[in-house]
PDB file of C-alpha atoms in Angstrom:
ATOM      1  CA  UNK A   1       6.891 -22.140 -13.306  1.00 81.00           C
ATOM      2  CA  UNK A   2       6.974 -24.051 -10.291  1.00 87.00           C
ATOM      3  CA  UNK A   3       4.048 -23.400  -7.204  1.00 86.00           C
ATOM      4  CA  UNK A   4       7.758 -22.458  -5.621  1.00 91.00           C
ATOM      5  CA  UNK A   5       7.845 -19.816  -8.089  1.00 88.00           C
ATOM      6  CA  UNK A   6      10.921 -21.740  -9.598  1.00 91.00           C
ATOM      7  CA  UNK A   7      11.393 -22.664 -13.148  1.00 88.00           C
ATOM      8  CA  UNK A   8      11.006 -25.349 -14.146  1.00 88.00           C
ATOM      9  CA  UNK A   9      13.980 -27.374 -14.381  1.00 89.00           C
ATOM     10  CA  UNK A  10      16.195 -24.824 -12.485  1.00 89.00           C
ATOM     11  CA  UNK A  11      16.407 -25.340  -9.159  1.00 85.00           C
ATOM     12  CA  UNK A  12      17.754 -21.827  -8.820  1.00 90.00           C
ATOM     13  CA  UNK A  13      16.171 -19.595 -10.606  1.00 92.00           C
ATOM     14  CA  UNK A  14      13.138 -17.701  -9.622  1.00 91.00           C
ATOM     15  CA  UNK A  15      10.818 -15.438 -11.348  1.00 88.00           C
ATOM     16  CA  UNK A  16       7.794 -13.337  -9.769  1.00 84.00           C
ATOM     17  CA  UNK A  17       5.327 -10.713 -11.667  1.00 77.00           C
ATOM     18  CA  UNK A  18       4.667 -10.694 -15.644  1.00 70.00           C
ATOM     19  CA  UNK A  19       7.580 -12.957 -16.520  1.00 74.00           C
ATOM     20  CA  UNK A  20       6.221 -15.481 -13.614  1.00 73.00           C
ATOM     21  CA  UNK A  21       3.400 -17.845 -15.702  1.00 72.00           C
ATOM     22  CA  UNK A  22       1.909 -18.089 -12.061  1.00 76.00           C
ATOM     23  CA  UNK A  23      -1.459 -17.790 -13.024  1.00 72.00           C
ATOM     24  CA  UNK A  24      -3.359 -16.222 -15.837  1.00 67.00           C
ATOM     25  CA  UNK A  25      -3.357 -12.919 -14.928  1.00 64.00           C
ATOM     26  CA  UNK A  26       0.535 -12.926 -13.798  1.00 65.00           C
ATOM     27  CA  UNK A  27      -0.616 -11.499 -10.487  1.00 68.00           C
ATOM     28  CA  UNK A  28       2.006 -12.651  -8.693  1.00 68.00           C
ATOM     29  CA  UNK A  29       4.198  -9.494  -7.691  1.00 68.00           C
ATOM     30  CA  UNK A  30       1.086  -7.640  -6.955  1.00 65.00           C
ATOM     31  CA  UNK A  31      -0.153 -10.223  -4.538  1.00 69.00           C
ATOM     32  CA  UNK A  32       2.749  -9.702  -2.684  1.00 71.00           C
ATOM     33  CA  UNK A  33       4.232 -13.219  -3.482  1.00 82.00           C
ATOM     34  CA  UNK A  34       7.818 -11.144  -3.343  1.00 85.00           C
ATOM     35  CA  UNK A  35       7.899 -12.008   0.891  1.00 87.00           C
ATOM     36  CA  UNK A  36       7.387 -16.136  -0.720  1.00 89.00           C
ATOM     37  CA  UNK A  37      10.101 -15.506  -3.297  1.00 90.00           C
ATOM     38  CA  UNK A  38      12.566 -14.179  -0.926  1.00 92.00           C
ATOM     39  CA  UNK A  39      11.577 -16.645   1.604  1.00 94.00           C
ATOM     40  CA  UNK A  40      12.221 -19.800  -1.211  1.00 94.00           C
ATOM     41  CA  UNK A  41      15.314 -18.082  -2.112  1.00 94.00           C
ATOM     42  CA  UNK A  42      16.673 -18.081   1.239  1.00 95.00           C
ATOM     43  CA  UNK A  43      15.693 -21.287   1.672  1.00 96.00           C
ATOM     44  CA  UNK A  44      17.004 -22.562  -1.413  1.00 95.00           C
ATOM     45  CA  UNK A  45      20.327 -21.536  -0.229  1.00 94.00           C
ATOM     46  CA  UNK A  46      20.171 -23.157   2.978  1.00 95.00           C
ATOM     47  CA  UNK A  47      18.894 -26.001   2.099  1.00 95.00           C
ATOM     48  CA  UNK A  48      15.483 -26.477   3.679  1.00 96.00           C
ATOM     49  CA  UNK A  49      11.732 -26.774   2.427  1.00 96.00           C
ATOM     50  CA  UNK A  50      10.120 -24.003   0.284  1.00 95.00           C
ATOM     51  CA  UNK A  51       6.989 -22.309   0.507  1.00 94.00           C
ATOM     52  CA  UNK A  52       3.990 -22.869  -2.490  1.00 92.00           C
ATOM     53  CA  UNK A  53       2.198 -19.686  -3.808  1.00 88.00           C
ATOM     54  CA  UNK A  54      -1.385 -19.255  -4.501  1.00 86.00           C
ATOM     55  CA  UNK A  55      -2.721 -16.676  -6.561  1.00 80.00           C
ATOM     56  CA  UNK A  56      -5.525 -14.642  -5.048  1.00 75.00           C
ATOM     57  CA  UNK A  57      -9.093 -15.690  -5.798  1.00 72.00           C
ATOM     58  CA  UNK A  58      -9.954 -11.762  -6.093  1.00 67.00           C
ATOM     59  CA  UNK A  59      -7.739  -9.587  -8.059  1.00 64.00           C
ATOM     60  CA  UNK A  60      -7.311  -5.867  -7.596  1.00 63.00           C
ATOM     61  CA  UNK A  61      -4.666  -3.100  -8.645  1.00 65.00           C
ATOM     62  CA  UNK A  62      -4.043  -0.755 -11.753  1.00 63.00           C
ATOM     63  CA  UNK A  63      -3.650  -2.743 -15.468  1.00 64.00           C
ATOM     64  CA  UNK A  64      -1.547  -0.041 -16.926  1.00 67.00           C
ATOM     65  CA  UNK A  65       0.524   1.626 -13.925  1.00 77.00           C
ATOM     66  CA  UNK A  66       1.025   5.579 -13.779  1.00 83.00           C
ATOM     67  CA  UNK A  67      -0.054   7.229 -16.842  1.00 87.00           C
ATOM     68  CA  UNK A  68       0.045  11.220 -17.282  1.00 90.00           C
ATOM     69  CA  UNK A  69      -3.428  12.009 -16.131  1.00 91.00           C
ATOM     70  CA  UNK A  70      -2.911   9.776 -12.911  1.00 90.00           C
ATOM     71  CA  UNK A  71      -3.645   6.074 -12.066  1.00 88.00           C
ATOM     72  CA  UNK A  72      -6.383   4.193 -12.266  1.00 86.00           C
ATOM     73  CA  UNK A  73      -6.867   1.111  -9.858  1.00 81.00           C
ATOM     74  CA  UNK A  74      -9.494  -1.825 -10.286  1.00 76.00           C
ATOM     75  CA  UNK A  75     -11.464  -2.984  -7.127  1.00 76.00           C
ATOM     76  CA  UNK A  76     -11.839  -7.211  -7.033  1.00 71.00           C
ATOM     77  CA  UNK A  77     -15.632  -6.257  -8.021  1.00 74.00           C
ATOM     78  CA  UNK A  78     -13.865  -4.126 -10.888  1.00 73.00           C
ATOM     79  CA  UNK A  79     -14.862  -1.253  -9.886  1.00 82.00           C
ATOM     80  CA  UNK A  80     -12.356   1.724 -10.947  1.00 83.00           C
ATOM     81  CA  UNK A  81     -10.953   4.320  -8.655  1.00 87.00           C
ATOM     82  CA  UNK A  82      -8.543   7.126 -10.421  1.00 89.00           C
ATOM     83  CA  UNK A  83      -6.024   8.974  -8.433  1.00 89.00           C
ATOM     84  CA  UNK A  84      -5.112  12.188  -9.619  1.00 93.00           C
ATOM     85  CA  UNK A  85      -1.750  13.286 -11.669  1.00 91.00           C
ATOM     86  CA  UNK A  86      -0.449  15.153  -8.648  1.00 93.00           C
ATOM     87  CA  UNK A  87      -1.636  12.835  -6.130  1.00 90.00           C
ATOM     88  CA  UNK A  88       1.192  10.231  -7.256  1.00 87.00           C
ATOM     89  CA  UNK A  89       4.140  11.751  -6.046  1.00 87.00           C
ATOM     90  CA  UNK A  90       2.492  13.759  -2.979  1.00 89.00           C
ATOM     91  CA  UNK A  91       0.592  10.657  -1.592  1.00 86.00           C
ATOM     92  CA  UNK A  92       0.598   7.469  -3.420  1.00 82.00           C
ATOM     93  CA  UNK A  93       4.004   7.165  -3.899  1.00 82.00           C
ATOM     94  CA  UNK A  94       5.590   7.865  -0.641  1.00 82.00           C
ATOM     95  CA  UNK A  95       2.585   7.029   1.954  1.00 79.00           C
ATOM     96  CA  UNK A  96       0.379   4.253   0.219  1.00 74.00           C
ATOM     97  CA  UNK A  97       3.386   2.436  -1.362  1.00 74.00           C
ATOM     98  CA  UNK A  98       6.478   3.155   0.314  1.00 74.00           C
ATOM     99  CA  UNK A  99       5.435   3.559   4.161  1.00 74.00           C
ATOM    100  CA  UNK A 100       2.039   1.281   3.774  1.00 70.00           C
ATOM    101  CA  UNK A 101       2.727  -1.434   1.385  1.00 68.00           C
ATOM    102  CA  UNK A 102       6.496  -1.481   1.985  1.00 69.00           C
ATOM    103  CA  UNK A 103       6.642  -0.774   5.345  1.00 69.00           C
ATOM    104  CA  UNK A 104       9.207   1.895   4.758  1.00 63.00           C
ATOM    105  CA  UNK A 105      13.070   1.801   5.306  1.00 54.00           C
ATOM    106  CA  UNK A 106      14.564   0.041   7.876  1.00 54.00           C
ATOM    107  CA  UNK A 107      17.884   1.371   9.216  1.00 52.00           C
ATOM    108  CA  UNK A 108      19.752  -1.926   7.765  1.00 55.00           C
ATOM    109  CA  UNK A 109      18.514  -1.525   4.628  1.00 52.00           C
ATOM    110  CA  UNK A 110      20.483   0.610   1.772  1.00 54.00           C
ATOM    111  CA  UNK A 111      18.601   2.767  -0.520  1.00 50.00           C
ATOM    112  CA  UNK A 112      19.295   1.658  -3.368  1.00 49.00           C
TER     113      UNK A 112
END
């Protein structure tokens, strides 16, 4: 991989998250390099200079996603904070991720 999140010797293909060799810990798509990758993709296409990603000094988020019992998510001073099964759907899912990470749905966006 490329600090463009390129690979290497493809000048248009782009990779972000575990299949990204970024950094060691593939942190990539959960430091939110996906605004860089769409930004080097765009600008890839029109032609002009592309932005370099840096992985995060501090890591944070869950190793193993959802699990039946509920998540558990890592602090950068590894401390571990569990969210309950039912908690997933009612909150984390669709306030936490959705509305606060992913800033929700914007009306020119499809669904799916």
């Amino acid at each position: 991989m490329t600090p463009e999140l390129r690979l290497c010797g493809h000048h248009r293909v782009f990779a972000i998250g575990d299949v990204a060799a970024t950094d060691p810990l593939r942190a990539s798509a959960r430091a939110r390099a996906d605004g860089l990758l769409a930004h080097n993709i765009m600008a890839t296409l029109a032609d002009r200079p592309l932005k370099t990603y840096r992985p995060p000094r501090r890591r944070w988020g869950s190793v193993l996603g959802i699990q039946p019992d509920g998540l558990e998510v890592f602090a950068p001073n590894g401390t571990a904070y569990r969210f309950p099964a039912w908690s997933i759907d009612r909150v984390l899912m669709p306030w936490i991720v959705r509305r606060g990470i992913y800033k929700g749905l914007r009306r020119n966006q499809p669904l799916d």
